[in-house]
Coordinates of C-alpha atoms in Angstrom, one line a residue:
M1335 CA -36.7 -5.8 -16.6
K1336 CA -36.3 -8.4 -19.3
R1337 CA -39.3 -9.4 -21.4
R1338 CA -39.2 -12.9 -20.0
T1339 CA -39.5 -11.5 -16.5
F1340 CA -42.9 -9.9 -17.1
I1341 CA -44.1 -12.7 -19.3
N1342 CA -43.5 -15.1 -16.5
L1343 CA -45.4 -12.7 -14.2
A1344 CA -48.4 -13.2 -16.5
S1345 CA -34.3 13.2 -42.3
A1346 CA -30.7 12.8 -42.2
A1347 CA -30.1 10.4 -45.0
S1348 CA -27.6 12.6 -46.8
F1349 CA -24.2 13.6 -45.6
A1350 CA -21.4 15.7 -46.9
P1351 CA -18.6 13.4 -48.2
F1352 CA -16.1 14.9 -45.7
A1353 CA -18.4 14.5 -42.6
F1354 CA -17.3 11.0 -41.7
T1355 CA -13.6 10.8 -41.3
I1356 CA -11.4 8.2 -39.6
S1357 CA -9.8 10.7 -37.3
G1358 CA -13.0 11.8 -35.8
C1359 CA -15.0 8.7 -35.6
T1360 CA -13.1 5.5 -35.1
S1361 CA -11.5 3.9 -32.1
Q1362 CA -9.2 1.5 -33.9
S1363 CA -7.7 3.6 -36.8
K1364 CA -5.1 1.8 -38.9
E1365 CA -2.0 3.4 -40.3
K1366 CA -2.4 4.5 -43.9
S1367 CA -0.8 2.1 -46.4
S1368 CA -0.5 2.0 -50.2
E1369 CA -1.5 -1.7 -50.1
K1370 CA -5.0 -2.9 -50.7
P1371 CA -6.5 -4.5 -47.6
S1372 CA -6.4 -8.2 -47.1
E1373 CA -9.4 -10.2 -45.8
N1374 CA -7.8 -10.1 -42.3
D1375 CA -7.6 -6.4 -42.6
I1376 CA -11.3 -6.1 -43.3
K1377 CA -12.2 -8.0 -40.2
E1378 CA -13.0 -5.5 -37.4
M1379 CA -12.6 -2.6 -39.8
T1380 CA -14.9 0.4 -39.0
V1381 CA -17.3 2.0 -41.4
A1382 CA -15.1 5.1 -41.5
E1383 CA -12.1 3.0 -42.4
M1384 CA -14.0 1.3 -45.2
Q1385 CA -15.1 4.6 -46.6
Q1386 CA -11.6 6.0 -46.5
L1387 CA -10.2 3.0 -48.4
M1388 CA -13.0 3.2 -51.0
Q1389 CA -12.3 6.9 -51.4
E1390 CA -8.6 6.0 -52.0
N1391 CA -9.6 3.3 -54.5
K1392 CA -8.1 0.5 -52.3
L1393 CA -11.4 -1.1 -51.6
S1394 CA -14.8 -1.4 -53.4
A1395 CA -18.3 -2.1 -52.3
R1396 CA -18.2 -5.2 -54.5
K1397 CA -15.1 -6.5 -52.7
L1398 CA -16.5 -5.7 -49.3
T1399 CA -19.9 -7.3 -50.1
Q1400 CA -18.2 -10.5 -51.5
F1401 CA -16.0 -10.6 -48.4
Y1402 CA -19.0 -10.7 -46.2
L1403 CA -20.8 -13.2 -48.4
D1404 CA -17.8 -15.5 -48.1
Q1405 CA -17.7 -14.9 -44.4
I1406 CA -21.3 -15.9 -44.1
K1407 CA -20.7 -19.1 -46.1
T1408 CA -17.6 -20.0 -44.1
I1409 CA -18.7 -19.1 -40.6
D1410 CA -22.5 -18.9 -40.5
E1411 CA -23.5 -21.8 -42.8
N1412 CA -20.4 -24.0 -42.2
G1413 CA -17.7 -23.9 -39.6
P1414 CA -19.2 -22.9 -36.3
A1415 CA -22.6 -22.7 -38.1
L1416 CA -23.8 -19.6 -36.2
K1417 CA -27.1 -19.5 -38.1
S1418 CA -27.3 -15.7 -37.7
V1419 CA -28.3 -15.1 -41.3
I1420 CA -31.7 -16.4 -42.4
E1421 CA -31.6 -15.3 -46.0
L1422 CA -29.2 -13.6 -48.4
N1423 CA -30.1 -10.9 -50.9
P1424 CA -29.5 -12.3 -54.4
D1425 CA -29.1 -8.7 -55.6
A1426 CA -26.4 -7.7 -53.1
L1427 CA -23.5 -7.8 -55.5
S1428 CA -25.4 -5.8 -58.2
I1429 CA -26.3 -3.2 -55.6
A1430 CA -22.7 -3.0 -54.7
D1431 CA -21.7 -2.6 -58.3
A1432 CA -24.2 0.3 -58.7
M1433 CA -22.7 2.0 -55.7
D1434 CA -19.2 1.6 -57.0
Q1435 CA -20.2 3.1 -60.3
E1436 CA -21.9 6.1 -58.6
R1437 CA -18.6 6.6 -56.6
K1438 CA -16.6 6.6 -59.9
N1439 CA -19.0 9.1 -61.3
G1440 CA -18.4 11.4 -58.3
K1441 CA -21.6 10.7 -56.5
L1442 CA -21.3 9.9 -52.8
R1443 CA -24.5 9.5 -50.8
G1444 CA -23.0 9.5 -47.3
P1445 CA -21.2 7.4 -44.8
L1446 CA -23.1 4.2 -45.6
H1447 CA -22.5 4.5 -49.4
G1448 CA -21.5 0.9 -50.4
I1449 CA -21.6 -0.4 -46.9
P1450 CA -23.2 -3.9 -46.4
V1451 CA -26.0 -4.0 -43.9
L1452 CA -28.0 -7.0 -42.5
I1453 CA -31.6 -6.5 -41.5
K1454 CA -33.7 -8.4 -39.0
D1455 CA -36.3 -10.7 -40.5
N1456 CA -39.3 -8.8 -39.1
I1457 CA -38.6 -5.8 -41.4
D1458 CA -40.2 -5.6 -44.8
T1459 CA -38.0 -5.4 -47.9
A1460 CA -39.6 -5.1 -51.3
D1461 CA -37.2 -7.3 -53.1
K1462 CA -36.6 -11.0 -53.6
M1463 CA -36.3 -11.7 -49.9
Q1464 CA -39.1 -12.9 -47.5
T1465 CA -40.2 -11.2 -44.3
T1466 CA -41.3 -13.9 -41.8
A1467 CA -40.3 -13.0 -38.2
G1468 CA -38.5 -16.4 -38.3
S1469 CA -41.8 -18.3 -38.6
I1470 CA -42.6 -20.9 -41.2
A1471 CA -46.2 -19.7 -41.0
L1472 CA -45.1 -16.6 -43.0
A1473 CA -42.9 -18.5 -45.5
G1474 CA -43.3 -16.8 -48.9
N1475 CA -44.3 -13.4 -47.5
I1476 CA -42.5 -11.0 -49.9
A1477 CA -43.4 -7.4 -49.1
S1478 CA -44.9 -5.1 -51.7
K1479 CA -43.2 -2.1 -50.1
D1480 CA -40.0 -1.4 -48.2
A1481 CA -40.2 -0.6 -44.6
F1482 CA -39.4 3.1 -43.9
V1483 CA -36.0 2.2 -42.5
V1484 CA -35.1 0.1 -45.5
K1485 CA -36.1 2.9 -47.8
K1486 CA -33.8 5.2 -45.9
L1487 CA -31.0 2.7 -46.1
R1488 CA -31.4 2.4 -49.9
E1489 CA -31.4 6.2 -50.3
A1490 CA -28.2 6.3 -48.3
G1491 CA -26.5 3.9 -50.6
A1492 CA -26.3 0.9 -48.2
V1493 CA -26.0 -2.6 -49.7
I1494 CA -28.8 -4.7 -48.3
L1495 CA -26.9 -7.9 -47.7
G1496 CA -29.6 -10.1 -46.3
K1497 CA -32.0 -10.9 -43.4
T1498 CA -30.9 -12.0 -39.9
N1499 CA -32.4 -14.8 -37.8
L1500 CA -34.2 -13.8 -34.6
S1501 CA -36.1 -15.2 -31.6
E1502 CA -39.3 -16.2 -33.5
W1503 CA -41.9 -13.5 -33.4
A1504 CA -39.4 -11.3 -31.6
N1505 CA -39.6 -13.5 -28.5
F1506 CA -43.4 -13.1 -28.2
R1507 CA -44.8 -16.6 -28.7
S1508 CA -43.9 -18.5 -25.5
S1509 CA -42.7 -17.8 -21.9
R1510 CA -40.0 -20.4 -22.2
S1511 CA -38.6 -19.8 -25.7
S1512 CA -34.9 -20.1 -26.4
S1513 CA -33.5 -16.8 -27.6
G1514 CA -32.2 -16.9 -31.2
W1515 CA -34.4 -19.9 -32.1
S1516 CA -36.9 -19.7 -35.0
S1517 CA -38.7 -22.4 -36.8
R1518 CA -37.4 -21.0 -40.1
G1519 CA -33.8 -20.3 -39.1
G1520 CA -33.0 -22.7 -36.3
Q1521 CA -30.9 -21.8 -33.3
T1522 CA -28.5 -18.9 -33.5
K1523 CA -25.3 -19.4 -31.5
N1524 CA -23.2 -17.0 -29.5
P1525 CA -19.9 -16.6 -31.5
Y1526 CA -17.8 -16.2 -28.3
V1527 CA -18.9 -19.6 -26.8
L1528 CA -20.9 -21.6 -29.2
D1529 CA -23.1 -23.5 -26.6
R1530 CA -24.2 -20.1 -25.0
S1531 CA -27.2 -18.0 -25.8
P1532 CA -26.9 -15.0 -28.2
C1533 CA -29.8 -13.4 -26.3
G1534 CA -32.6 -11.9 -28.3
S1535 CA -34.8 -11.2 -30.0
S1536 CA -32.3 -9.4 -32.4
S1537 CA -30.0 -12.4 -32.0
G1538 CA -28.9 -12.7 -35.6
S1539 CA -28.2 -9.0 -36.0
G1540 CA -26.0 -8.9 -32.9
V1541 CA -24.2 -12.1 -33.7
A1542 CA -23.5 -11.1 -37.4
V1543 CA -21.9 -7.8 -36.4
A1544 CA -19.9 -9.5 -33.6
A1545 CA -18.6 -12.3 -36.0
N1546 CA -17.7 -9.8 -38.8
L1547 CA -20.5 -11.1 -41.2
C1548 CA -21.5 -7.5 -42.0
A1549 CA -20.4 -4.0 -41.3
V1550 CA -23.5 -3.0 -39.3
A1551 CA -27.0 -4.4 -38.8
I1552 CA -30.5 -3.4 -37.9
G1553 CA -32.5 -4.9 -35.0
T1554 CA -35.7 -4.1 -33.2
E1555 CA -36.5 -3.8 -29.5
T1556 CA -39.6 -3.8 -27.4
N1557 CA -37.8 -4.5 -24.1
G1558 CA -34.2 -5.6 -24.3
S1559 CA -34.1 -7.0 -27.8
I1560 CA -31.3 -4.7 -28.9
A1561 CA -29.6 -4.2 -25.6
C1562 CA -29.3 -7.8 -24.6
P1563 CA -27.8 -9.2 -27.8
A1564 CA -25.4 -6.2 -27.9
S1565 CA -24.3 -7.1 -24.4
M1566 CA -23.9 -10.8 -24.9
N1567 CA -22.2 -10.5 -28.3
G1568 CA -19.7 -7.8 -27.4
V1569 CA -21.1 -5.1 -29.7
V1570 CA -22.7 -1.7 -29.5
G1571 CA -26.5 -1.4 -29.7
I1572 CA -28.6 1.7 -29.8
K1573 CA -32.3 1.5 -28.7
P1574 CA -33.7 4.9 -29.9
T1575 CA -36.4 7.0 -28.4
V1576 CA -39.8 5.5 -29.6
G1577 CA -40.7 7.6 -32.6
L1578 CA -37.2 8.6 -33.7
V1579 CA -37.1 5.6 -36.1
S1580 CA -40.2 4.7 -37.9
R1581 CA -41.9 1.3 -37.3
S1582 CA -43.9 1.2 -40.5
G1583 CA -43.2 -2.0 -42.4
I1584 CA -42.0 -3.8 -39.3
I1585 CA -43.9 -6.7 -37.8
P1586 CA -45.1 -5.3 -34.5
I1587 CA -45.4 -6.3 -30.9
S1588 CA -46.2 -2.9 -29.3
K1589 CA -47.0 0.5 -30.7
T1590 CA -46.1 1.9 -27.3
Q1591 CA -42.6 0.4 -27.0
D1592 CA -41.4 -1.0 -30.4
T1593 CA -38.5 0.6 -32.2
A1594 CA -35.8 -0.4 -34.7
G1595 CA -32.2 0.5 -34.0
P1596 CA -28.6 -0.1 -35.0
F1597 CA -25.8 -2.5 -34.1
G1598 CA -22.2 -1.8 -34.8
R1599 CA -18.8 -2.9 -33.5
T1600 CA -18.1 0.7 -32.4
V1601 CA -20.3 3.6 -31.2
A1602 CA -19.3 5.6 -34.3
D1603 CA -20.6 2.9 -36.6
A1604 CA -23.9 2.6 -34.7
A1605 CA -24.2 6.4 -34.7
A1606 CA -23.7 6.6 -38.4
L1607 CA -26.4 4.0 -39.0
L1608 CA -28.8 5.8 -36.6
A1609 CA -28.2 9.0 -38.5
V1610 CA -29.5 7.3 -41.7
I1611 CA -32.6 5.5 -40.4
A1612 CA -33.9 8.3 -38.0
G1613 CA -36.6 10.6 -39.3
A1614 CA -40.2 11.5 -39.4
D1615 CA -42.6 9.1 -41.2
P1616 CA -46.3 10.2 -41.5
A1617 CA -47.2 6.5 -41.6
D1618 CA -46.0 6.0 -38.0
P1619 CA -48.3 7.8 -35.4
A1620 CA -45.4 7.9 -32.9
R1621 CA -43.2 9.7 -35.5
Y1622 CA -40.5 12.2 -34.4
A1623 CA -42.3 15.5 -34.1
G1624 CA -39.3 17.8 -33.3
N1625 CA -39.2 21.2 -34.9
E1626 CA -35.5 20.8 -35.5
P1627 CA -34.0 18.4 -38.1
I1628 CA -32.5 15.1 -36.9
P1629 CA -29.2 15.9 -35.3
D1630 CA -25.9 14.9 -36.9
Y1631 CA -25.0 12.1 -34.4
L1632 CA -21.5 11.9 -35.7
K1633 CA -20.8 15.4 -34.2
S1634 CA -21.5 13.8 -30.7
L1635 CA -18.4 11.6 -30.9
N1636 CA -16.4 13.5 -28.3
R1637 CA -13.8 11.9 -26.1
D1638 CA -14.4 14.5 -23.5
A1639 CA -18.2 14.1 -23.4
L1640 CA -18.2 12.6 -19.8
K1641 CA -16.5 15.7 -18.3
G1642 CA -18.9 17.3 -15.9
K1643 CA -21.6 14.7 -16.4
R1644 CA -23.6 13.2 -13.5
I1645 CA -24.1 9.5 -14.1
G1646 CA -26.5 7.5 -11.9
V1647 CA -25.6 3.9 -11.3
E1648 CA -28.2 1.4 -10.0
K1649 CA -26.9 0.4 -6.6
S1650 CA -29.0 -2.8 -6.4
F1651 CA -26.8 -4.3 -9.0
L1652 CA -23.8 -4.2 -6.8
K1653 CA -22.7 -7.4 -5.0
Q1654 CA -24.8 -9.7 -7.2
H1655 CA -21.8 -11.4 -9.0
E1656 CA -18.2 -10.7 -8.2
A1657 CA -17.0 -10.7 -11.8
I1658 CA -19.7 -8.3 -12.9
D1659 CA -19.0 -6.1 -9.8
S1660 CA -15.3 -5.9 -10.9
L1661 CA -16.2 -4.9 -14.4
L1662 CA -18.7 -2.3 -13.2
K1663 CA -16.3 -0.8 -10.7
K1664 CA -13.6 -0.5 -13.4
A1665 CA -16.2 1.2 -15.7
L1666 CA -17.2 3.6 -13.0
D1667 CA -13.6 4.4 -12.2
Q1668 CA -12.9 5.1 -15.9
M1669 CA -15.8 7.4 -16.1
E1670 CA -14.7 9.3 -13.0
S1671 CA -11.2 9.6 -14.5
L1672 CA -12.8 11.3 -17.5
G1673 CA -14.5 13.9 -15.2
A1674 CA -17.9 12.3 -14.6
E1675 CA -19.5 12.3 -11.2
I1676 CA -21.0 8.9 -10.2
V1677 CA -24.2 8.9 -8.1
E1678 CA -25.7 5.8 -6.6
I1679 CA -29.4 5.7 -7.1
E1680 CA -32.3 3.1 -7.5
F1681 CA -33.7 3.9 -10.9
M1682 CA -34.8 0.3 -11.6
K1683 CA -37.8 0.8 -9.2
T1684 CA -39.3 3.2 -11.8
Q1685 CA -40.1 0.3 -14.1
D1686 CA -42.6 -1.4 -11.8
T1687 CA -45.9 -1.7 -13.6
E1688 CA -47.6 -4.3 -11.4
G1689 CA -48.0 -6.6 -14.5
A1690 CA -49.4 -3.9 -16.7
E1691 CA -46.6 -4.3 -19.3
S1692 CA -47.5 -7.9 -20.0
D1693 CA -51.2 -6.9 -20.4
L1694 CA -50.3 -4.0 -22.6
L1695 CA -48.1 -6.0 -24.9
Q1696 CA -50.7 -8.7 -25.4
F1697 CA -53.4 -6.2 -26.3
E1698 CA -51.1 -4.3 -28.7
F1699 CA -49.6 -7.5 -30.2
K1700 CA -53.1 -8.8 -31.1
D1701 CA -54.1 -5.4 -32.6
G1702 CA -50.8 -4.8 -34.4
V1703 CA -50.2 -8.3 -35.8
N1704 CA -53.7 -8.5 -37.2
R1705 CA -53.2 -5.2 -39.0
Y1706 CA -49.9 -6.3 -40.4
L1707 CA -51.0 -9.7 -41.6
A1708 CA -54.2 -8.3 -43.1
G1709 CA -52.2 -6.0 -45.3
S1710 CA -49.3 -8.4 -46.1
N1711 CA -48.7 -11.0 -48.8
A1712 CA -48.5 -13.8 -46.2
K1713 CA -51.0 -16.7 -46.6
V1714 CA -51.9 -16.4 -42.9
K1715 CA -54.0 -13.3 -42.3
S1716 CA -54.7 -13.1 -38.6
L1717 CA -53.4 -14.1 -35.2
E1718 CA -56.2 -16.7 -35.0
G1719 CA -54.8 -18.1 -38.3
L1720 CA -51.3 -18.2 -36.9
I1721 CA -52.5 -20.2 -33.9
A1722 CA -54.3 -22.6 -36.2
F1723 CA -51.3 -23.0 -38.5
N1724 CA -48.9 -23.7 -35.6
N1725 CA -51.3 -26.3 -34.2
T1726 CA -51.6 -28.0 -37.6
N1727 CA -47.8 -27.9 -38.1
K1728 CA -46.8 -28.5 -34.5
A1729 CA -43.8 -30.8 -35.2
K1730 CA -42.0 -28.1 -37.3
A1731 CA -43.5 -25.0 -35.8
M1732 CA -43.4 -25.9 -32.1
P1733 CA -40.9 -28.7 -31.5
Y1734 CA -39.6 -27.3 -28.2
F1735 CA -42.0 -24.7 -26.8
Q1736 CA -45.6 -23.7 -27.4
Q1737 CA -47.6 -20.5 -28.2
E1738 CA -49.3 -19.6 -25.0
L1739 CA -48.6 -15.8 -25.6
F1740 CA -50.4 -16.0 -28.9
E1741 CA -53.3 -17.7 -27.2
T1742 CA -53.6 -15.3 -24.3
S1743 CA -53.2 -12.3 -26.7
Q1744 CA -56.0 -13.7 -28.9
Q1745 CA -58.3 -13.7 -25.8
K1746 CA -57.8 -10.0 -25.2
G1747 CA -60.3 -7.3 -26.3
D1748 CA -59.6 -4.3 -28.5
L1749 CA -57.7 -1.1 -27.7
E1750 CA -60.8 0.6 -26.5
S1751 CA -61.3 -1.8 -23.6
K1752 CA -61.0 -0.6 -20.0
E1753 CA -58.3 -3.2 -19.2
Y1754 CA -56.1 -1.9 -22.0
K1755 CA -56.5 1.7 -21.1
A1756 CA -55.7 1.0 -17.4
A1757 CA -52.5 -0.9 -18.4
L1758 CA -51.5 2.0 -20.7
R1759 CA -51.9 4.5 -17.9
K1760 CA -49.6 2.5 -15.7
I1761 CA -47.0 2.2 -18.5
N1762 CA -47.1 6.0 -19.0
Q1763 CA -46.3 6.5 -15.3
V1764 CA -42.9 4.9 -15.9
A1765 CA -41.7 7.8 -18.1
D1766 CA -42.9 10.3 -15.4
R1767 CA -41.1 8.4 -12.6
L1768 CA -37.9 8.1 -14.6
N1769 CA -38.0 11.8 -15.5
R1770 CA -38.5 12.7 -11.9
E1771 CA -35.5 10.5 -11.0
F1772 CA -33.4 12.4 -13.5
E1773 CA -34.5 15.8 -12.1
K1774 CA -34.2 14.8 -8.4
S1775 CA -30.6 13.5 -8.8
K1776 CA -29.7 16.1 -11.5
L1777 CA -28.5 13.3 -13.9
D1778 CA -27.3 13.4 -17.4
A1779 CA -27.7 9.6 -17.8
C1780 CA -28.2 6.4 -15.8
C1781 CA -26.2 3.2 -16.2
G1782 CA -25.8 -0.3 -15.0
P1783 CA -24.9 -3.8 -16.4
A1784 CA -27.1 -4.6 -19.4
T1785 CA -27.0 -8.3 -18.6
G1786 CA -25.0 -10.9 -16.7
A1787 CA -22.9 -13.4 -18.6
S1788 CA -24.7 -15.6 -21.2
W1789 CA -26.4 -18.8 -20.1
C1790 CA -26.2 -22.2 -21.9
I1791 CA -28.7 -22.7 -24.8
D1792 CA -31.6 -24.8 -23.6
P1793 CA -34.4 -25.4 -26.1
V1794 CA -36.3 -27.5 -23.6
N1795 CA -36.5 -25.2 -20.6
G1796 CA -35.9 -21.9 -22.4
D1797 CA -33.7 -19.0 -21.3
F1798 CA -32.2 -18.6 -17.9
W1799 CA -32.1 -14.9 -17.1
T1800 CA -29.2 -13.9 -15.0
G1801 CA -30.5 -10.7 -13.4
Y1802 CA -29.5 -7.1 -14.2
G1803 CA -31.3 -5.6 -17.3
S1804 CA -30.6 -1.9 -16.6
Y1805 CA -32.1 -1.0 -20.0
G1806 CA -35.6 -2.0 -18.8
P1807 CA -36.9 1.4 -17.6
A1808 CA -35.9 3.1 -20.8
A1809 CA -37.6 0.4 -22.8
I1810 CA -40.9 0.8 -21.0
A1811 CA -40.7 4.6 -20.9
G1812 CA -39.9 4.8 -24.6
F1813 CA -36.6 6.5 -23.8
P1814 CA -33.2 5.8 -25.5
S1815 CA -30.5 3.4 -24.3
I1816 CA -27.1 2.6 -25.6
T1817 CA -25.3 -0.6 -24.7
V1818 CA -21.5 -0.8 -25.0
P1819 CA -19.0 -3.6 -24.2
M1820 CA -18.0 -3.5 -20.5
G1821 CA -15.6 -6.5 -20.5
N1822 CA -15.7 -10.3 -20.5
V1823 CA -16.4 -12.9 -17.9
S1824 CA -14.8 -16.3 -18.7
E1825 CA -14.7 -15.4 -22.5
L1826 CA -18.3 -14.2 -22.3
P1827 CA -19.0 -10.5 -23.1
V1828 CA -21.0 -8.3 -20.8
G1829 CA -22.3 -4.8 -21.7
I1830 CA -23.1 -1.6 -19.8
S1831 CA -26.2 0.2 -20.8
F1832 CA -26.5 4.0 -20.6
L1833 CA -30.1 5.4 -20.3
G1834 CA -31.2 9.0 -21.1
R1835 CA -34.4 11.0 -21.4
A1836 CA -36.5 11.1 -24.5
F1837 CA -34.6 12.3 -27.6
S1838 CA -31.3 12.6 -25.7
E1839 CA -29.5 10.4 -28.3
P1840 CA -26.8 13.1 -29.0
E1841 CA -25.8 13.3 -25.3
L1842 CA -26.0 9.5 -24.8
I1843 CA -23.9 8.9 -27.9
G1844 CA -21.2 11.3 -26.6
I1845 CA -21.2 9.6 -23.2
A1846 CA -21.0 6.1 -24.7
Y1847 CA -18.3 7.1 -27.1
A1848 CA -16.1 8.7 -24.4
Y1849 CA -16.4 5.6 -22.3
E1850 CA -15.7 3.3 -25.3
Q1851 CA -12.6 5.2 -26.2
A1852 CA -11.3 5.0 -22.6
S1853 CA -12.1 1.4 -22.1
R1854 CA -11.5 -0.3 -25.5
N1855 CA -13.4 -3.5 -24.3
R1856 CA -14.4 -4.9 -27.7
I1857 CA -12.6 -8.2 -28.3
A1858 CA -13.3 -10.3 -31.5
P1859 CA -14.9 -13.7 -30.9
K1860 CA -12.9 -16.9 -30.9
F1861 CA -15.7 -19.3 -31.6
I1862 CA -14.9 -21.4 -28.5
E1863 CA -16.9 -24.7 -28.3
S1864 CA -17.7 -24.5 -24.6
I1865 CA -16.3 -22.9 -21.4
G1866 CA -13.4 -25.0 -20.3
K1867 CA -12.6 -26.0 -23.9
A1868 CA -10.9 -22.8 -25.0

């Protein structure tokens, strides 16, 4: 289920230098050369390849960072004007220089050392950049403290390149918003077909990775906000188990469903980023509480990981769209050829909450955003203040759609109310039902089309959801999902989502990687103006 559907119904930061090699982790390895890479070589390059070239002194973090800064200026600000990057880090080159110096001195922090990363603009960075959730109401909000995920990235040697645009307030302001639009950043475009939606709410993160504006990026998801942009922008997105990645320092919607997660052009790149940002944070009550350390997700990159696996496919998704049917059939055939057993099931029924998800998110949004704003450096300090600001600045803040979700959330009580507790009980039943489905059918994972093909951008009427949404049960249950390119329909990417049980990321990464290596569906965008004008 997509967020719009229910709205309408109402420490693994350090790695051994040799642990991330091209031969083990990339799907598009290039032959070794004594030549330094050109700009065209850097496009579509994997993180492992970047590290190899830096290790061979053929590439530097500064050159890589400058390349992406130039790409952003050429493609994002000018050219197709994707508007996926909302703000650049003025310290990016100096961070890159510091990482290059550390490398020269023999210090290598891990697979993200010197790698440029973009971060969604609802995640705090204690630097010169703002954190606004795309809203002009939060303009000037410079955090006093890094979010936990940002702290982990800095410790890992990543270059914080900038912040990405998003569906304003992570798509939680109106029931007819346009994905990728924010009052601060404007409308993000899909790099494959420019008049099509990038989906959201992590629109900018998905688009930037797809368009080669960064190596990898961080997004957030409550229900579909990583999976949907990954699907529609032809990249890999991992929505982790709730609690595996800390939410502290992230502007919230739901303490029950929110999580941050990685985007990459390959499963290996996304897994490398997840390995860095995962970990227990005492400031997050849903923190990872496993007795074992965070797994080395790179060890899950096994081409034979589908052998002997039972994969459940949602049969209600069949015969909805002939082009999607064709892509799904091909994907299932490829998985079977790798030794998987495909089982037709109906796992989407497990997500039915009778409207409880909408209620839960409104209660938790009010509670969470009031807590965040009260402790922030934003001028607006409450949800009530946000509503008032938007009403006062309606022409700029709400030119296309309104703030009815803000208003209905403001009317909710606190988290001790009977209505909230009843909604939470219904939400918790989704995890139980999904677990029972896994046990009954003896499944290792479930799968289905993440989305249909992207719709045309429509700021007046909002998004036009095209069915599917196989990631929904995992989002509501707090379970992990991984979305991987499944193919293209008339130049538009469509992804397949794999769902697993809580903290089954190692198994899911293996399954997704094996499928990716067999299918090789990732195609770089062509920035086509419109379908029929290729």
